[in-house]
Amino acid sequence: MHGYKNALKKAFPYTIPVLTGYLFIGIAFGVMYAEKGYSAWWAVLMSLLVYAGSGQYLAVRFFVPGISFFQVIFMTLMVNIRHVFYGLSLLGKFNRMGKKRWYMIFGLTDETYSLLCTTKVPEEVDEEKFLFAIAILDQSYWVIGSFIGGVLKSVLPFNAEGIEFAMTALFIVIFLEQWMEKKNRIPALIGVVSAVVCLQIFGSGSFVLPTMIVCIGILFLLRKRLEVETCR
């Protein structure tokens, strides 16, 4: 247990940027969930068991009549399928973590992936415990934010119109950070070009799904090259 406490202590400073982001977008999710009539505890439960970031934002939109179960599954898969490519480049690390690898797979978000790939493990900390601590801390920030948002909406009624833009803003920041790193701009370019082309072909009302399909297809074809460059 002492080893895990030390790992959490050492990992925390590296996760502060995620804390500042996840806390606020978690609050936004909690507010959106509460607007549908659910208590803060349901938001917490979803963040504990689903923990899908943009997928959870999308799920809130599914709580309306006319949305089929197939549509929910398909859209959730399309939104989060990029995690498959993340996981491929971390198979070596995860396979050495024993049973903890199942949680590492579950907790692999965009921000956690970035930390796992770029953070240098301190010499006095076991690598497996350190990586596990990063994943645990990141999810805890999201869960806490979800709870705060649900409570705030319940005790302080306010107009939350437009709050879902918090997730869009986070993705913009992630994109800009990736671009400024100049390490591997290929995925960013693929996403931008695919979106622009599909926007012209399908229009603003229905270009998102074709864009995802095109991006996934291109990323799959370039998978080996991206695996080498991403965690280099």
mmCIF file of C-alpha atoms in Angstrom:
data_model
loop_
_atom_site.group_PDB
_atom_site.id
_atom_site.type_symbol
_atom_site.label_atom_id
_atom_site.label_comp_id
_atom_site.label_asym_id
_atom_site.label_seq_id
_atom_site.Cartn_x
_atom_site.Cartn_y
_atom_site.Cartn_z
ATOM 1 C CA MET A 1 0.000 0.000 0.000
ATOM 2 C CA HIS A 2 2.903 2.337 0.763
ATOM 3 C CA GLY A 3 4.137 1.858 -2.795
ATOM 4 C CA TYR A 4 0.808 3.042 -4.179
ATOM 5 C CA LYS A 5 0.696 6.049 -1.854
ATOM 6 C CA ASN A 6 4.130 7.074 -3.043
ATOM 7 C CA ALA A 7 3.111 6.539 -6.672
ATOM 8 C CA LEU A 8 0.017 8.718 -6.226
ATOM 9 C CA LYS A 9 2.105 11.425 -4.578
ATOM 10 C CA LYS A 10 4.667 11.402 -7.384
ATOM 11 C CA ALA A 11 2.072 11.183 -10.166
ATOM 12 C CA PHE A 12 -0.162 13.994 -8.919
ATOM 13 C CA PRO A 13 1.966 16.955 -10.153
ATOM 14 C CA TYR A 14 1.954 15.507 -13.678
ATOM 15 C CA THR A 15 -1.839 15.239 -13.661
ATOM 16 C CA ILE A 16 -2.567 18.819 -12.572
ATOM 17 C CA PRO A 17 -3.284 19.963 -16.186
ATOM 18 C CA VAL A 18 -5.789 17.110 -16.484
ATOM 19 C CA LEU A 19 -7.264 18.092 -13.114
ATOM 20 C CA THR A 20 -7.977 21.634 -14.307
ATOM 21 C CA GLY A 21 -9.592 20.372 -17.502
ATOM 22 C CA TYR A 22 -11.505 17.344 -16.227
ATOM 23 C CA LEU A 23 -12.871 19.140 -13.204
ATOM 24 C CA PHE A 24 -14.614 21.778 -15.328
ATOM 25 C CA ILE A 25 -15.820 19.552 -18.153
ATOM 26 C CA GLY A 26 -16.933 17.029 -15.528
ATOM 27 C CA ILE A 27 -18.968 19.797 -13.893
ATOM 28 C CA ALA A 28 -20.474 20.615 -17.287
ATOM 29 C CA PHE A 29 -21.435 16.963 -17.759
ATOM 30 C CA GLY A 30 -22.989 16.817 -14.288
ATOM 31 C CA VAL A 31 -25.054 19.922 -15.044
ATOM 32 C CA MET A 32 -26.253 18.511 -18.376
ATOM 33 C CA TYR A 33 -27.183 15.207 -16.722
ATOM 34 C CA ALA A 34 -29.073 16.966 -13.922
ATOM 35 C CA GLU A 35 -31.046 18.925 -16.520
ATOM 36 C CA LYS A 36 -32.508 15.608 -17.673
ATOM 37 C CA GLY A 37 -33.903 15.049 -14.190
ATOM 38 C CA TYR A 38 -31.227 12.715 -12.822
ATOM 39 C CA SER A 39 -29.532 13.137 -9.450
ATOM 40 C CA ALA A 40 -25.829 13.822 -8.991
ATOM 41 C CA TRP A 41 -25.306 10.215 -7.938
ATOM 42 C CA TRP A 42 -26.403 8.959 -11.354
ATOM 43 C CA ALA A 43 -23.837 11.250 -12.962
ATOM 44 C CA VAL A 44 -21.191 9.833 -10.624
ATOM 45 C CA LEU A 45 -22.233 6.257 -11.416
ATOM 46 C CA MET A 46 -21.996 6.902 -15.148
ATOM 47 C CA SER A 47 -18.571 8.493 -14.756
ATOM 48 C CA LEU A 48 -17.403 5.498 -12.727
ATOM 49 C CA LEU A 49 -18.753 2.771 -15.017
ATOM 50 C CA VAL A 50 -18.696 4.428 -18.463
ATOM 51 C CA TYR A 51 -15.973 7.094 -18.227
ATOM 52 C CA ALA A 52 -16.071 7.992 -21.904
ATOM 53 C CA GLY A 53 -15.647 11.783 -21.918
ATOM 54 C CA SER A 54 -17.203 12.939 -25.162
ATOM 55 C CA GLY A 55 -19.148 9.673 -25.242
ATOM 56 C CA GLN A 56 -20.890 10.682 -22.005
ATOM 57 C CA TYR A 57 -21.773 14.088 -23.442
ATOM 58 C CA LEU A 58 -23.175 12.292 -26.463
ATOM 59 C CA ALA A 59 -25.122 9.904 -24.221
ATOM 60 C CA VAL A 60 -27.010 12.797 -22.652
ATOM 61 C CA ARG A 61 -28.405 13.553 -26.104
ATOM 62 C CA PHE A 62 -29.673 9.988 -26.366
ATOM 63 C CA PHE A 63 -32.160 10.488 -23.531
ATOM 64 C CA VAL A 64 -34.856 11.579 -25.952
ATOM 65 C CA PRO A 65 -37.634 9.677 -27.766
ATOM 66 C CA GLY A 66 -36.812 8.271 -31.180
ATOM 67 C CA ILE A 67 -33.196 7.232 -30.530
ATOM 68 C CA SER A 68 -32.733 3.511 -31.156
ATOM 69 C CA PHE A 69 -30.414 1.243 -29.175
ATOM 70 C CA PHE A 70 -28.441 0.565 -32.366
ATOM 71 C CA GLN A 71 -27.832 4.274 -32.891
ATOM 72 C CA VAL A 72 -26.532 4.600 -29.335
ATOM 73 C CA ILE A 73 -24.068 1.736 -29.790
ATOM 74 C CA PHE A 74 -22.893 2.846 -33.223
ATOM 75 C CA MET A 75 -22.360 6.517 -32.379
ATOM 76 C CA THR A 76 -20.602 5.684 -29.112
ATOM 77 C CA LEU A 77 -18.306 3.298 -30.968
ATOM 78 C CA MET A 78 -17.515 5.868 -33.636
ATOM 79 C CA VAL A 79 -16.783 8.614 -31.116
ATOM 80 C CA ASN A 80 -14.448 6.475 -28.985
ATOM 81 C CA ILE A 81 -12.922 4.068 -31.488
ATOM 82 C CA ARG A 82 -9.727 6.145 -31.549
ATOM 83 C CA HIS A 83 -8.907 4.511 -28.214
ATOM 84 C CA VAL A 84 -8.304 1.264 -30.076
ATOM 85 C CA PHE A 85 -5.342 2.883 -31.812
ATOM 86 C CA TYR A 86 -4.144 4.354 -28.516
ATOM 87 C CA GLY A 87 -4.214 0.937 -26.908
ATOM 88 C CA LEU A 88 -2.254 -0.751 -29.681
ATOM 89 C CA SER A 89 0.784 1.404 -28.967
ATOM 90 C CA LEU A 90 0.613 0.606 -25.230
ATOM 91 C CA LEU A 91 0.108 -3.161 -25.381
ATOM 92 C CA GLY A 92 3.672 -3.814 -24.240
ATOM 93 C CA LYS A 93 3.319 -1.675 -21.104
ATOM 94 C CA PHE A 94 -0.151 -2.957 -20.247
ATOM 95 C CA ASN A 95 0.748 -6.633 -20.655
ATOM 96 C CA ARG A 96 3.388 -6.246 -17.936
ATOM 97 C CA MET A 97 0.831 -4.894 -15.451
ATOM 98 C CA GLY A 98 -1.035 -8.118 -14.708
ATOM 99 C CA LYS A 99 -4.650 -7.706 -13.630
ATOM 100 C CA LYS A 100 -4.247 -3.924 -13.511
ATOM 101 C CA ARG A 101 -4.120 -3.928 -17.318
ATOM 102 C CA TRP A 102 -7.906 -4.294 -17.463
ATOM 103 C CA TYR A 103 -8.401 -1.029 -15.633
ATOM 104 C CA MET A 104 -5.687 0.639 -17.711
ATOM 105 C CA ILE A 105 -7.572 -0.327 -20.870
ATOM 106 C CA PHE A 106 -10.843 0.935 -19.397
ATOM 107 C CA GLY A 107 -9.324 4.220 -18.182
ATOM 108 C CA LEU A 108 -7.475 5.110 -21.386
ATOM 109 C CA THR A 109 -8.649 8.607 -22.337
ATOM 110 C CA ASP A 110 -7.002 11.150 -24.621
ATOM 111 C CA GLU A 111 -5.347 13.001 -21.749
ATOM 112 C CA THR A 112 -4.319 9.862 -19.861
ATOM 113 C CA TYR A 113 -2.804 8.439 -23.028
ATOM 114 C CA SER A 114 -0.781 11.599 -23.506
ATOM 115 C CA LEU A 115 0.604 11.368 -19.960
ATOM 116 C CA LEU A 116 1.380 7.656 -20.250
ATOM 117 C CA CYS A 117 3.369 8.279 -23.420
ATOM 118 C CA THR A 118 5.237 11.447 -22.459
ATOM 119 C CA THR A 119 5.794 11.306 -18.677
ATOM 120 C CA LYS A 120 9.156 10.042 -17.447
ATOM 121 C CA VAL A 121 8.705 7.687 -14.514
ATOM 122 C CA PRO A 122 10.650 8.860 -11.422
ATOM 123 C CA GLU A 123 13.478 6.484 -10.503
ATOM 124 C CA GLU A 124 12.218 5.890 -6.950
ATOM 125 C CA VAL A 125 8.746 4.751 -8.128
ATOM 126 C CA ASP A 126 7.686 1.441 -9.628
ATOM 127 C CA GLU A 127 6.625 2.056 -13.248
ATOM 128 C CA GLU A 128 3.462 -0.057 -13.066
ATOM 129 C CA LYS A 129 2.240 1.673 -9.905
ATOM 130 C CA PHE A 130 3.088 5.098 -11.336
ATOM 131 C CA LEU A 131 1.128 4.539 -14.562
ATOM 132 C CA PHE A 132 -1.767 3.059 -12.590
ATOM 133 C CA ALA A 133 -1.761 6.113 -10.309
ATOM 134 C CA ILE A 134 -2.002 8.453 -13.303
ATOM 135 C CA ALA A 135 -5.052 6.610 -14.636
ATOM 136 C CA ILE A 136 -6.752 6.518 -11.213
ATOM 137 C CA LEU A 137 -6.142 10.214 -10.536
ATOM 138 C CA ASP A 138 -7.454 11.274 -13.952
ATOM 139 C CA GLN A 139 -10.720 9.379 -13.529
ATOM 140 C CA SER A 140 -11.158 10.691 -9.987
ATOM 141 C CA TYR A 141 -11.044 14.266 -11.312
ATOM 142 C CA TRP A 142 -13.803 13.479 -13.806
ATOM 143 C CA VAL A 143 -15.953 11.753 -11.186
ATOM 144 C CA ILE A 144 -15.571 14.619 -8.707
ATOM 145 C CA GLY A 145 -16.443 17.160 -11.398
ATOM 146 C CA SER A 146 -19.554 15.161 -12.380
ATOM 147 C CA PHE A 147 -20.737 15.134 -8.769
ATOM 148 C CA ILE A 148 -20.124 18.862 -8.282
ATOM 149 C CA GLY A 149 -21.994 19.691 -11.489
ATOM 150 C CA GLY A 150 -24.979 17.547 -10.531
ATOM 151 C CA VAL A 151 -25.181 19.096 -7.076
ATOM 152 C CA LEU A 152 -24.796 22.664 -8.356
ATOM 153 C CA LYS A 153 -27.614 22.239 -10.841
ATOM 154 C CA SER A 154 -29.854 20.780 -8.136
ATOM 155 C CA VAL A 155 -29.282 23.431 -5.463
ATOM 156 C CA LEU A 156 -28.615 26.451 -7.675
ATOM 157 C CA PRO A 157 -30.955 26.404 -10.674
ATOM 158 C CA PHE A 158 -29.517 28.389 -13.571
ATOM 159 C CA ASN A 159 -29.615 28.549 -17.340
ATOM 160 C CA ALA A 160 -27.060 26.012 -18.569
ATOM 161 C CA GLU A 161 -27.602 26.642 -22.272
ATOM 162 C CA GLY A 162 -24.350 26.235 -24.184
ATOM 163 C CA ILE A 163 -22.456 24.533 -21.354
ATOM 164 C CA GLU A 164 -21.865 21.476 -23.548
ATOM 165 C CA PHE A 165 -19.367 23.610 -25.477
ATOM 166 C CA ALA A 166 -16.904 22.837 -22.663
ATOM 167 C CA MET A 167 -16.067 19.522 -24.312
ATOM 168 C CA THR A 168 -15.631 21.173 -27.704
ATOM 169 C CA ALA A 169 -13.292 23.723 -26.120
ATOM 170 C CA LEU A 170 -11.240 20.926 -24.539
ATOM 171 C CA PHE A 171 -10.824 19.174 -27.878
ATOM 172 C CA ILE A 172 -9.703 22.442 -29.469
ATOM 173 C CA VAL A 173 -7.051 22.815 -26.775
ATOM 174 C CA ILE A 174 -5.908 19.200 -27.247
ATOM 175 C CA PHE A 175 -5.671 19.757 -31.000
ATOM 176 C CA LEU A 176 -3.618 22.937 -30.574
ATOM 177 C CA GLU A 177 -1.285 21.265 -28.064
ATOM 178 C CA GLN A 178 -0.717 18.334 -30.412
ATOM 179 C CA TRP A 179 -0.062 20.689 -33.295
ATOM 180 C CA MET A 180 2.388 22.857 -31.346
ATOM 181 C CA GLU A 181 4.387 19.832 -30.175
ATOM 182 C CA LYS A 182 5.458 19.260 -33.805
ATOM 183 C CA LYS A 183 6.025 15.601 -32.906
ATOM 184 C CA ASN A 184 3.391 13.901 -34.967
ATOM 185 C CA ARG A 185 0.932 16.068 -36.870
ATOM 186 C CA ILE A 186 -0.313 13.318 -39.165
ATOM 187 C CA PRO A 187 -3.469 12.421 -37.136
ATOM 188 C CA ALA A 188 -4.355 16.116 -36.771
ATOM 189 C CA LEU A 189 -3.977 16.715 -40.505
ATOM 190 C CA ILE A 190 -6.040 13.624 -41.297
ATOM 191 C CA GLY A 191 -8.825 14.885 -39.054
ATOM 192 C CA VAL A 192 -8.843 18.425 -40.462
ATOM 193 C CA VAL A 193 -8.728 17.400 -44.120
ATOM 194 C CA SER A 194 -11.367 14.675 -43.634
ATOM 195 C CA ALA A 195 -13.703 17.113 -41.884
ATOM 196 C CA VAL A 196 -13.334 19.794 -44.554
ATOM 197 C CA VAL A 197 -13.895 17.363 -47.431
ATOM 198 C CA CYS A 198 -16.898 15.669 -45.787
ATOM 199 C CA LEU A 199 -18.367 19.061 -44.872
ATOM 200 C CA GLN A 200 -18.336 20.052 -48.528
ATOM 201 C CA ILE A 201 -19.823 16.742 -49.663
ATOM 202 C CA PHE A 202 -22.441 16.021 -46.985
ATOM 203 C CA GLY A 203 -23.203 19.476 -45.573
ATOM 204 C CA SER A 204 -23.076 20.801 -42.020
ATOM 205 C CA GLY A 205 -26.014 18.700 -40.830
ATOM 206 C CA SER A 206 -24.591 15.260 -41.575
ATOM 207 C CA PHE A 207 -20.828 15.426 -42.081
ATOM 208 C CA VAL A 208 -19.697 14.192 -38.627
ATOM 209 C CA LEU A 209 -20.332 10.467 -39.117
ATOM 210 C CA PRO A 210 -18.748 10.285 -42.609
ATOM 211 C CA THR A 211 -15.758 12.212 -41.229
ATOM 212 C CA MET A 212 -15.309 9.648 -38.458
ATOM 213 C CA ILE A 213 -15.512 6.760 -40.907
ATOM 214 C CA VAL A 214 -12.963 8.354 -43.264
ATOM 215 C CA CYS A 215 -10.594 9.172 -40.369
ATOM 216 C CA ILE A 216 -10.803 5.644 -38.984
ATOM 217 C CA GLY A 217 -10.144 4.131 -42.410
ATOM 218 C CA ILE A 218 -7.092 6.298 -43.055
ATOM 219 C CA LEU A 219 -5.703 5.810 -39.534
ATOM 220 C CA PHE A 220 -6.107 2.051 -39.894
ATOM 221 C CA LEU A 221 -4.154 2.074 -43.149
ATOM 222 C CA LEU A 222 -1.401 4.150 -41.531
ATOM 223 C CA ARG A 223 -1.515 2.289 -38.221
ATOM 224 C CA LYS A 224 2.014 0.856 -38.269
ATOM 225 C CA ARG A 225 3.607 4.187 -39.071
ATOM 226 C CA LEU A 226 1.616 5.987 -36.392
ATOM 227 C CA GLU A 227 2.424 3.372 -33.760
ATOM 228 C CA VAL A 228 6.128 3.982 -34.285
ATOM 229 C CA GLU A 229 5.930 7.779 -34.219
ATOM 230 C CA THR A 230 3.339 8.390 -31.489
ATOM 231 C CA CYS A 231 5.219 6.996 -28.473
ATOM 232 C CA ARG A 232 8.713 7.555 -29.817
#
